[in-house]
PDB file of N, CA and C in Angstrom:
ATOM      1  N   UNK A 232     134.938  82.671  99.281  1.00  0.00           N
ATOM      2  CA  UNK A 232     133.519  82.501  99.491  1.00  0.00           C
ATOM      3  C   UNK A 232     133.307  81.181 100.218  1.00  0.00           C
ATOM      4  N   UNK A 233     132.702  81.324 100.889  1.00  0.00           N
ATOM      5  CA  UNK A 233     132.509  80.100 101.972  1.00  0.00           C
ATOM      6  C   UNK A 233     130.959  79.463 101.222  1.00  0.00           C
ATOM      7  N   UNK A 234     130.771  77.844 102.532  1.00  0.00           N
ATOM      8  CA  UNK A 234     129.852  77.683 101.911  1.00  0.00           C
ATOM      9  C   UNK A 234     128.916  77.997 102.854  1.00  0.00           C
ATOM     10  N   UNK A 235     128.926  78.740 103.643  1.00  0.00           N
ATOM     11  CA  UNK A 235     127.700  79.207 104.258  1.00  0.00           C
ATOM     12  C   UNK A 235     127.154  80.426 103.300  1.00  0.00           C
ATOM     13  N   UNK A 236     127.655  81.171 102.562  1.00  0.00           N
ATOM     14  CA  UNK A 236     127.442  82.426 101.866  1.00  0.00           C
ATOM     15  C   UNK A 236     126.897  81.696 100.572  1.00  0.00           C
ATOM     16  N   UNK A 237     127.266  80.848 100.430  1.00  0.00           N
ATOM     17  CA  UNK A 237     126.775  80.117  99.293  1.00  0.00           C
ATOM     18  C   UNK A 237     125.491  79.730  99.477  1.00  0.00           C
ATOM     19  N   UNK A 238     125.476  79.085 100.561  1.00  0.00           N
ATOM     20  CA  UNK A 238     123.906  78.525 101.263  1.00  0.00           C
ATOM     21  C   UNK A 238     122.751  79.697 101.293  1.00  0.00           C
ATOM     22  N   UNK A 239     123.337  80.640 101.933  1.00  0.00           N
ATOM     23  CA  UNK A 239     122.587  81.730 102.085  1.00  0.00           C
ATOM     24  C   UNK A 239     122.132  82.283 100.424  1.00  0.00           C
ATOM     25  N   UNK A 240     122.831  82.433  99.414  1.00  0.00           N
ATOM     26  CA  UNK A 240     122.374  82.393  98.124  1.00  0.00           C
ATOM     27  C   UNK A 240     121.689  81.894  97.771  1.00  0.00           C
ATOM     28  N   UNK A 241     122.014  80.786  97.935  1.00  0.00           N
ATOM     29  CA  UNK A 241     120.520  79.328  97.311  1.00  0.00           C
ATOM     30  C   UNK A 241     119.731  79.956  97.719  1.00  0.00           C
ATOM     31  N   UNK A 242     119.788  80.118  99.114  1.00  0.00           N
ATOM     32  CA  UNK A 242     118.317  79.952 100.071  1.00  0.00           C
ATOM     33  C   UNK A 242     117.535  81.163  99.783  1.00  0.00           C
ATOM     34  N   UNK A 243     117.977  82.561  99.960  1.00  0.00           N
ATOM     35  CA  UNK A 243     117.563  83.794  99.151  1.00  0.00           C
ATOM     36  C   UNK A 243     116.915  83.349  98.015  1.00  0.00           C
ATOM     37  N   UNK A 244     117.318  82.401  96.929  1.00  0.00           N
ATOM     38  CA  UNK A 244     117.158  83.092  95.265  1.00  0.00           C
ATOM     39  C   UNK A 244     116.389  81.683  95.306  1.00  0.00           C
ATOM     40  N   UNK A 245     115.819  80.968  96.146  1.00  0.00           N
ATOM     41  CA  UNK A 245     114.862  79.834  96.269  1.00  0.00           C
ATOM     42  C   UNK A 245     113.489  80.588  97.144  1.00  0.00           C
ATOM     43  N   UNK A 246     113.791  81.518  97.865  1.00  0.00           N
ATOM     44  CA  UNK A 246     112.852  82.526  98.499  1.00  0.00           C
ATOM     45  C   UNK A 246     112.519  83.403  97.475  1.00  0.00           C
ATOM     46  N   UNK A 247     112.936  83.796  96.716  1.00  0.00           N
ATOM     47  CA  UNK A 247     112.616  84.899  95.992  1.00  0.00           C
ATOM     48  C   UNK A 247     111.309  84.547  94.941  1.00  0.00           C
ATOM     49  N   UNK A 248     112.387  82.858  94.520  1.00  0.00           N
ATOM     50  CA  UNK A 248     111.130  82.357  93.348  1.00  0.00           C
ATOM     51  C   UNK A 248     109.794  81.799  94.129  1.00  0.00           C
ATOM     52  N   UNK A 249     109.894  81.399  95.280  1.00  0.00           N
ATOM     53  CA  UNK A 249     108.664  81.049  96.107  1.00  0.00           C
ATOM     54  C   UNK A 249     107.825  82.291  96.190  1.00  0.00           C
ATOM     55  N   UNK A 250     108.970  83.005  96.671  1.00  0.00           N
ATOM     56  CA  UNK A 250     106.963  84.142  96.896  1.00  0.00           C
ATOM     57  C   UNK A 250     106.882  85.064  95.695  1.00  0.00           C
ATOM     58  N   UNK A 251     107.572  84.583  94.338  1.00  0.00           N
ATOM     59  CA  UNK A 251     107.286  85.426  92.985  1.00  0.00           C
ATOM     60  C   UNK A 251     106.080  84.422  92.729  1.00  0.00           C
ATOM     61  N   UNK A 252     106.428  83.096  92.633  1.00  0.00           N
ATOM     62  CA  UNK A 252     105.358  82.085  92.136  1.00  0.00           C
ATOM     63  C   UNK A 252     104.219  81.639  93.027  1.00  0.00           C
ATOM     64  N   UNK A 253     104.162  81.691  94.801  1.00  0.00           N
ATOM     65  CA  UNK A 253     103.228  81.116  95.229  1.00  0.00           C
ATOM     66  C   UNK A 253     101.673  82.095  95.427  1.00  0.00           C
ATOM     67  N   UNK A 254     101.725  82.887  95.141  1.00  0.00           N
ATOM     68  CA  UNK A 254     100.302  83.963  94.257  1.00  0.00           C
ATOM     69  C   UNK A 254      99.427  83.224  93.383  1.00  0.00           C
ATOM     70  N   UNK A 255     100.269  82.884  91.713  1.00  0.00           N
ATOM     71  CA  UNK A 255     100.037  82.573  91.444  1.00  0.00           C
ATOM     72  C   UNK A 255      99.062  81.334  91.077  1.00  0.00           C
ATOM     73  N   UNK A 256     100.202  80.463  92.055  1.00  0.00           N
ATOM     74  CA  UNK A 256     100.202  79.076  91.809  1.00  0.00           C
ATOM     75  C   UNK A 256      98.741  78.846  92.982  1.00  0.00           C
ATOM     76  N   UNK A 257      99.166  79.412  94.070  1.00  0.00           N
ATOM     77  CA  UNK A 257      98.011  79.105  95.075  1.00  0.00           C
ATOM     78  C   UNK A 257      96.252  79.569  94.187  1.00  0.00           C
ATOM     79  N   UNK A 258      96.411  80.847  93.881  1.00  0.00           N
ATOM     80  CA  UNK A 258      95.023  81.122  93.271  1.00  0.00           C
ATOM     81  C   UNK A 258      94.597  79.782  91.978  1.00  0.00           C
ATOM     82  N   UNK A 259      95.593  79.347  91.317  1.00  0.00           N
ATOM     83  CA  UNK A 259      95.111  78.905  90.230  1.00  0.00           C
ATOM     84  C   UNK A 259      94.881  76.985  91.013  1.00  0.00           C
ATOM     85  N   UNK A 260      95.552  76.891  91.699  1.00  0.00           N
ATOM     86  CA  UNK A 260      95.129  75.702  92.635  1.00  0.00           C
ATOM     87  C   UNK A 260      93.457  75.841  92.941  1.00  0.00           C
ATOM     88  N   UNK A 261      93.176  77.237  93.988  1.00  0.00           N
ATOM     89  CA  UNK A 261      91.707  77.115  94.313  1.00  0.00           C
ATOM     90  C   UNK A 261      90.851  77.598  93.007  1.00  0.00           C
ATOM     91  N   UNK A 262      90.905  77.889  91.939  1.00  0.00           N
ATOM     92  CA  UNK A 262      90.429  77.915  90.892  1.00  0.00           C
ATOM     93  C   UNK A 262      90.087  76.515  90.276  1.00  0.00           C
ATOM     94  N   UNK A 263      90.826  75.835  90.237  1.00  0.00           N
ATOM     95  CA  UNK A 263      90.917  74.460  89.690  1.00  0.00           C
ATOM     96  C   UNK A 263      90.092  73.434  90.612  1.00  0.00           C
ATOM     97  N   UNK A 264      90.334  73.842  92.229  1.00  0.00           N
ATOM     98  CA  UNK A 264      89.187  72.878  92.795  1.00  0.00           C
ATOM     99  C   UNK A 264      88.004  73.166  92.639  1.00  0.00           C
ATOM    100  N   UNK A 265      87.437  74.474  92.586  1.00  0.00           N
ATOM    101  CA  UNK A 265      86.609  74.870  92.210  1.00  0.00           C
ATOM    102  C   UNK A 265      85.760  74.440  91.103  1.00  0.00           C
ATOM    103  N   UNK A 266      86.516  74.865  90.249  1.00  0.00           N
ATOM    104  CA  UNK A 266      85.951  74.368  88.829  1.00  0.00           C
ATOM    105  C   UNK A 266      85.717  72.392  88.877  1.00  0.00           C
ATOM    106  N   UNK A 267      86.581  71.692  89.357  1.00  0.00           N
ATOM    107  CA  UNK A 267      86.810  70.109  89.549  1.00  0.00           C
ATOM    108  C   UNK A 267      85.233  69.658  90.500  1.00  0.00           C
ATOM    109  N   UNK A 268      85.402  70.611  91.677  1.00  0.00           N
ATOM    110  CA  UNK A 268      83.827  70.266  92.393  1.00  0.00           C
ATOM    111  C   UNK A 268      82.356  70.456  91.447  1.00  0.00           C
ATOM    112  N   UNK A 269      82.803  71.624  90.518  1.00  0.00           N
ATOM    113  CA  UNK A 269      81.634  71.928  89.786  1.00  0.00           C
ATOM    114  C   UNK A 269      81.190  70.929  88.737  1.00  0.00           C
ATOM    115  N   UNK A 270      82.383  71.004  87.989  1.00  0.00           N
ATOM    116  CA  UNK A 270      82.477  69.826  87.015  1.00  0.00           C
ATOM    117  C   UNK A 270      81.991  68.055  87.849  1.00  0.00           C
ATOM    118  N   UNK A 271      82.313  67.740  89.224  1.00  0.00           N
ATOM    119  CA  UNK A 271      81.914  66.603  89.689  1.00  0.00           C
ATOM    120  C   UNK A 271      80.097  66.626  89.598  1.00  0.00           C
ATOM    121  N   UNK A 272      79.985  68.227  90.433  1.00  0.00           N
ATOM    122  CA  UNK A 272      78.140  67.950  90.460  1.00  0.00           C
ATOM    123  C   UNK A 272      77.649  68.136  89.531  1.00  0.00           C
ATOM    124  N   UNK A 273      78.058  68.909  87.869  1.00  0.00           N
ATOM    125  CA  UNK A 273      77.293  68.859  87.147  1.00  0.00           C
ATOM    126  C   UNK A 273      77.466  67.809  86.305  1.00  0.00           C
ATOM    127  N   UNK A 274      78.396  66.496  86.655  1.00  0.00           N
ATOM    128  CA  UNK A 274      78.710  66.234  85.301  1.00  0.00           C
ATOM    129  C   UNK A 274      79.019  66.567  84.119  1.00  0.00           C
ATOM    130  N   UNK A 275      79.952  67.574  84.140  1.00  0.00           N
ATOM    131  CA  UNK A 275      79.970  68.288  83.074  1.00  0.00           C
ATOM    132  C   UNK A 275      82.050  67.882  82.498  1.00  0.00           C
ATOM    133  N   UNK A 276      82.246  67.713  81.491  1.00  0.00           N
ATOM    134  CA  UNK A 276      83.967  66.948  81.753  1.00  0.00           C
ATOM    135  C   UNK A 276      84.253  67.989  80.534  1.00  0.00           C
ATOM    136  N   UNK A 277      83.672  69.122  80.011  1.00  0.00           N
ATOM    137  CA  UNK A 277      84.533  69.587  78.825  1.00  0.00           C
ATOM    138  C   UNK A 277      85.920  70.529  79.572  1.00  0.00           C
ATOM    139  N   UNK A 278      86.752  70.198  78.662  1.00  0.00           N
ATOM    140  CA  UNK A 278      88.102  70.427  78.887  1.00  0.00           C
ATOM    141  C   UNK A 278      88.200  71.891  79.385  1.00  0.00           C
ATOM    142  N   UNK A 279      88.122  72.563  78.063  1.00  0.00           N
ATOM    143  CA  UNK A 279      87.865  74.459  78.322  1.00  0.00           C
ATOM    144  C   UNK A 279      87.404  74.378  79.637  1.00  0.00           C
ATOM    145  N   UNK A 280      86.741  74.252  80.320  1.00  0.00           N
ATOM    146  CA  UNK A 280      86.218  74.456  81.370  1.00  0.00           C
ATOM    147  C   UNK A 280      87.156  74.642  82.273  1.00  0.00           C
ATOM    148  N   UNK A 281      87.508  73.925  82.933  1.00  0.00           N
ATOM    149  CA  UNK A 281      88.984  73.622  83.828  1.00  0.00           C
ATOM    150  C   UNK A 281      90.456  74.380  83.190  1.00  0.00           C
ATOM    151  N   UNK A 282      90.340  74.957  81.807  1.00  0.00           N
ATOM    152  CA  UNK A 282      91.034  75.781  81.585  1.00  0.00           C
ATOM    153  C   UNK A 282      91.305  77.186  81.349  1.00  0.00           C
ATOM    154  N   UNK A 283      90.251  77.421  80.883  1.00  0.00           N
ATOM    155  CA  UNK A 283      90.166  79.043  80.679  1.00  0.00           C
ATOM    156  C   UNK A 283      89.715  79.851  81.904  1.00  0.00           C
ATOM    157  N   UNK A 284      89.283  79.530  83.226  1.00  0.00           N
ATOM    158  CA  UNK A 284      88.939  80.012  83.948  1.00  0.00           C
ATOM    159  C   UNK A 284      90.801  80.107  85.120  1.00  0.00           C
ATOM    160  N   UNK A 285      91.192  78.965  84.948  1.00  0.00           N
ATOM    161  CA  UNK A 285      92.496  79.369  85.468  1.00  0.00           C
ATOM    162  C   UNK A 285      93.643  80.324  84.893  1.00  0.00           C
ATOM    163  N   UNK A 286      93.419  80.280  83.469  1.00  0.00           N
ATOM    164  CA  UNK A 286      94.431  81.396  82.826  1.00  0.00           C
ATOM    165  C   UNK A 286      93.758  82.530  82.719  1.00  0.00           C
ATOM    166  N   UNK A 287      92.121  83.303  83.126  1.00  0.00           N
ATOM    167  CA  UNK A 287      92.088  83.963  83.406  1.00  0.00           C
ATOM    168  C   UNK A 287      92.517  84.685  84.458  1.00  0.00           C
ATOM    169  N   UNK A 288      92.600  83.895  85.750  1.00  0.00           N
ATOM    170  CA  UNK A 288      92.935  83.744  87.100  1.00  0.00           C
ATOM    171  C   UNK A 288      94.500  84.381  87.113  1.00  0.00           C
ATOM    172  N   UNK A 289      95.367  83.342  86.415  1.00  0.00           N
ATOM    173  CA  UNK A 289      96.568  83.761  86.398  1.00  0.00           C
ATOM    174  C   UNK A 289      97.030  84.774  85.724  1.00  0.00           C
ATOM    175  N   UNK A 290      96.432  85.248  84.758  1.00  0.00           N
ATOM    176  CA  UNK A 290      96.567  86.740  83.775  1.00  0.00           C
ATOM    177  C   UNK A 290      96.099  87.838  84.971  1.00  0.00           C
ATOM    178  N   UNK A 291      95.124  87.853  85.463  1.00  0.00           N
ATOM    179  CA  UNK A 291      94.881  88.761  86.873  1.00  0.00           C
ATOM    180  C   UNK A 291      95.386  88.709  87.660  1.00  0.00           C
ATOM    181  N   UNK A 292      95.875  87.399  87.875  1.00  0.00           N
ATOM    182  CA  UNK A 292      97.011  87.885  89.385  1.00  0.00           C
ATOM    183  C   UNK A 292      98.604  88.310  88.983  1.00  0.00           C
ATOM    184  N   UNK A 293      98.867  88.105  87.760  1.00  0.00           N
ATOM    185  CA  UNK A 293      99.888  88.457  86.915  1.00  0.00           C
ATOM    186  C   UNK A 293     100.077  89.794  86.802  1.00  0.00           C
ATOM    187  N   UNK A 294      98.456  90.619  86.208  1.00  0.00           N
ATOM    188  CA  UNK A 294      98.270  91.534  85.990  1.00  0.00           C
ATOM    189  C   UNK A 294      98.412  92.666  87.343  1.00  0.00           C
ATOM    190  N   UNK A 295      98.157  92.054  88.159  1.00  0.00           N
ATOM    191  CA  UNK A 295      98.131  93.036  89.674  1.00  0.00           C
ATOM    192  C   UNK A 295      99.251  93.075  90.526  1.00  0.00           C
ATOM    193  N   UNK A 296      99.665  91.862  90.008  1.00  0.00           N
ATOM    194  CA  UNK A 296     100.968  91.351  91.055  1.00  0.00           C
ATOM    195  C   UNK A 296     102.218  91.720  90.515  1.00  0.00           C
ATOM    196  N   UNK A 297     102.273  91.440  88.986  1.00  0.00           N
ATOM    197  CA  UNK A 297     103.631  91.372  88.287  1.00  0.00           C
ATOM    198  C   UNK A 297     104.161  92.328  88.437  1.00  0.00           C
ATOM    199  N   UNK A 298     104.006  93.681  89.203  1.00  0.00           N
ATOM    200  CA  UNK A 298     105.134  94.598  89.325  1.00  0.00           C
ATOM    201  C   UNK A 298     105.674  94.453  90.810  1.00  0.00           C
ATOM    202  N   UNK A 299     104.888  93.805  91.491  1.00  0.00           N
ATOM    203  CA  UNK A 299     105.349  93.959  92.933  1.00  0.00           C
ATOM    204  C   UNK A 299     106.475  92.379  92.310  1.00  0.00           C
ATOM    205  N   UNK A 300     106.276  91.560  91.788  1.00  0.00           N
ATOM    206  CA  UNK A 300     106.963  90.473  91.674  1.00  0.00           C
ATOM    207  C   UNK A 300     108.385  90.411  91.104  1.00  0.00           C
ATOM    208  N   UNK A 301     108.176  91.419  90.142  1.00  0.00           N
ATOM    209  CA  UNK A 301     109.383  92.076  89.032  1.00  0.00           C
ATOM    210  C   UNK A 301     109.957  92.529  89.625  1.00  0.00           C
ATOM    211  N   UNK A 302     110.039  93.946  90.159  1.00  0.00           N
ATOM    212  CA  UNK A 302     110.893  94.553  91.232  1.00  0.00           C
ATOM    213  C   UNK A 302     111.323  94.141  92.487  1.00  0.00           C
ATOM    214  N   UNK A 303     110.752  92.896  92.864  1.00  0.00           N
ATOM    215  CA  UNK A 303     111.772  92.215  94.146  1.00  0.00           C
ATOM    216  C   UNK A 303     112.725  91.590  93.455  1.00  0.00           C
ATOM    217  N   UNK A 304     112.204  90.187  92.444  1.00  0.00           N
ATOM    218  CA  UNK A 304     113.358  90.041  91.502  1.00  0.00           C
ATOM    219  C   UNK A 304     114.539  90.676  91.083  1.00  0.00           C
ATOM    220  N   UNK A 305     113.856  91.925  90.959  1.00  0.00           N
ATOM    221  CA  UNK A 305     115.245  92.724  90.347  1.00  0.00           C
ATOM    222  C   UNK A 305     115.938  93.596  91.210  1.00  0.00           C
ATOM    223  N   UNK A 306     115.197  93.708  92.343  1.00  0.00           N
ATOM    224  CA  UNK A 306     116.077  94.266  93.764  1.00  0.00           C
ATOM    225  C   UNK A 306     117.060  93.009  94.112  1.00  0.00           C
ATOM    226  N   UNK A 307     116.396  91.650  94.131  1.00  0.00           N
ATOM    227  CA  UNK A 307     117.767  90.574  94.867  1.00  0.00           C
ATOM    228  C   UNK A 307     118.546  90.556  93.695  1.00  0.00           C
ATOM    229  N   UNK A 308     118.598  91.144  92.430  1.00  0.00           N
ATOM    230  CA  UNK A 308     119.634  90.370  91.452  1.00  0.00           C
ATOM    231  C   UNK A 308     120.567  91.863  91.598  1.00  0.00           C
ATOM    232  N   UNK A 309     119.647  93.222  91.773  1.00  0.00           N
ATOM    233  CA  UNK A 309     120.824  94.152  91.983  1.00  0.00           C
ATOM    234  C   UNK A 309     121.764  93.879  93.414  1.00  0.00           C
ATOM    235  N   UNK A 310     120.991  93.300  94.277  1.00  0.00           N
ATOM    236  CA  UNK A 310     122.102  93.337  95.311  1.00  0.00           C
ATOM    237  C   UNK A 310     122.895  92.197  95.480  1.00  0.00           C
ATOM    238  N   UNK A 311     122.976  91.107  94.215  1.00  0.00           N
ATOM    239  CA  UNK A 311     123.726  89.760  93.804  1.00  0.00           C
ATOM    240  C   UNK A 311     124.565  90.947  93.237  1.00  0.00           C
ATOM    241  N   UNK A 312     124.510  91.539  92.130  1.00  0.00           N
ATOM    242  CA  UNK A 312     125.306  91.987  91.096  1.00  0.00           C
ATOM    243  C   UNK A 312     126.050  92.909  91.562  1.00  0.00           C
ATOM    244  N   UNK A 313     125.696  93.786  92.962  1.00  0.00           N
ATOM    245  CA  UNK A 313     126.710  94.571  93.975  1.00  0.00           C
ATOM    246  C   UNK A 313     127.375  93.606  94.814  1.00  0.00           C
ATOM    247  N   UNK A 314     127.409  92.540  94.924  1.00  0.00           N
ATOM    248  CA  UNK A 314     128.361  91.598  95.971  1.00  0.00           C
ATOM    249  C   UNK A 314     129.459  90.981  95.143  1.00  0.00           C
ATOM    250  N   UNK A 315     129.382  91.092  94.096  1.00  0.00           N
ATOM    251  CA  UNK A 315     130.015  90.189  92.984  1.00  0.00           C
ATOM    252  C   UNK A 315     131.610  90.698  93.342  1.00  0.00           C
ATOM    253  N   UNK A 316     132.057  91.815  93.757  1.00  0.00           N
ATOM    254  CA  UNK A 316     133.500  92.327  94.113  1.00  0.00           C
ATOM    255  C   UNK A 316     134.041  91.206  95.645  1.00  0.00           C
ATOM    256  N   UNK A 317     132.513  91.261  96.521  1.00  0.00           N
ATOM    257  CA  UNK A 317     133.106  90.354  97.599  1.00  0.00           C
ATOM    258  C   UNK A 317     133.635  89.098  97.507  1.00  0.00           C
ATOM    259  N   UNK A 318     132.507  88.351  96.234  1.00  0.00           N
ATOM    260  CA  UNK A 318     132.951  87.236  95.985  1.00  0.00           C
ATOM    261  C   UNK A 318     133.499  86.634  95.470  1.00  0.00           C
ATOM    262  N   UNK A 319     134.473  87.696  94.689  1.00  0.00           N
ATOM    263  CA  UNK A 319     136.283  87.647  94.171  1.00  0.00           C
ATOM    264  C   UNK A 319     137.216  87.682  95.468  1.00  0.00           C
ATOM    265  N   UNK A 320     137.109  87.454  96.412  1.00  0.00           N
ATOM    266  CA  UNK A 320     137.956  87.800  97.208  1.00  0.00           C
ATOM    267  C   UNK A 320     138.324  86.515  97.720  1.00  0.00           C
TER     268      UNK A 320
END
């Protein structure tokens, strides 16, 4: 196994977790400015606020997304777990 094949691993299974997590992470980002601008004009600083509206956020995009997210996951780990003969060699 070389280390270009190696590289190419990282780089795959560092791609994989980027676009499993950046859904997420991006919606609950503009959720949070959102809520942060609101909270600036109303003066308003209770905590819940800035929180429950993002873990709703992320339970819905979880909820819609998590199968398209699951099954790429588990497509790159089946085709890790079919190379595994090459990379005895």
């Amino acid at each position: 196994m070389s280390v270009g094949e190696i590289n190419n691993l990282m780089r795959g299974a560092v791609m994989q977790v980027i676009q499993a997590v950046l859904p997420v992470l991006g919606l609950a980002l503009i959720v949070g400015l959102i809520v942060a601008i609101f909270q600036a004009v109303t003066s308003i600083q209770e905590q819940t606020l800035t929180f429950l509206p993002k873990l709703i956020v992320i339970l819905l995009v979880i909820g819609l997304l998590g199968g398209f997210m699951f099954s790429n996951l588990g497509q790159y780990t089946i085709t890790l777990f079919s190379r595994i003969p090459d990379f005895a060699k």
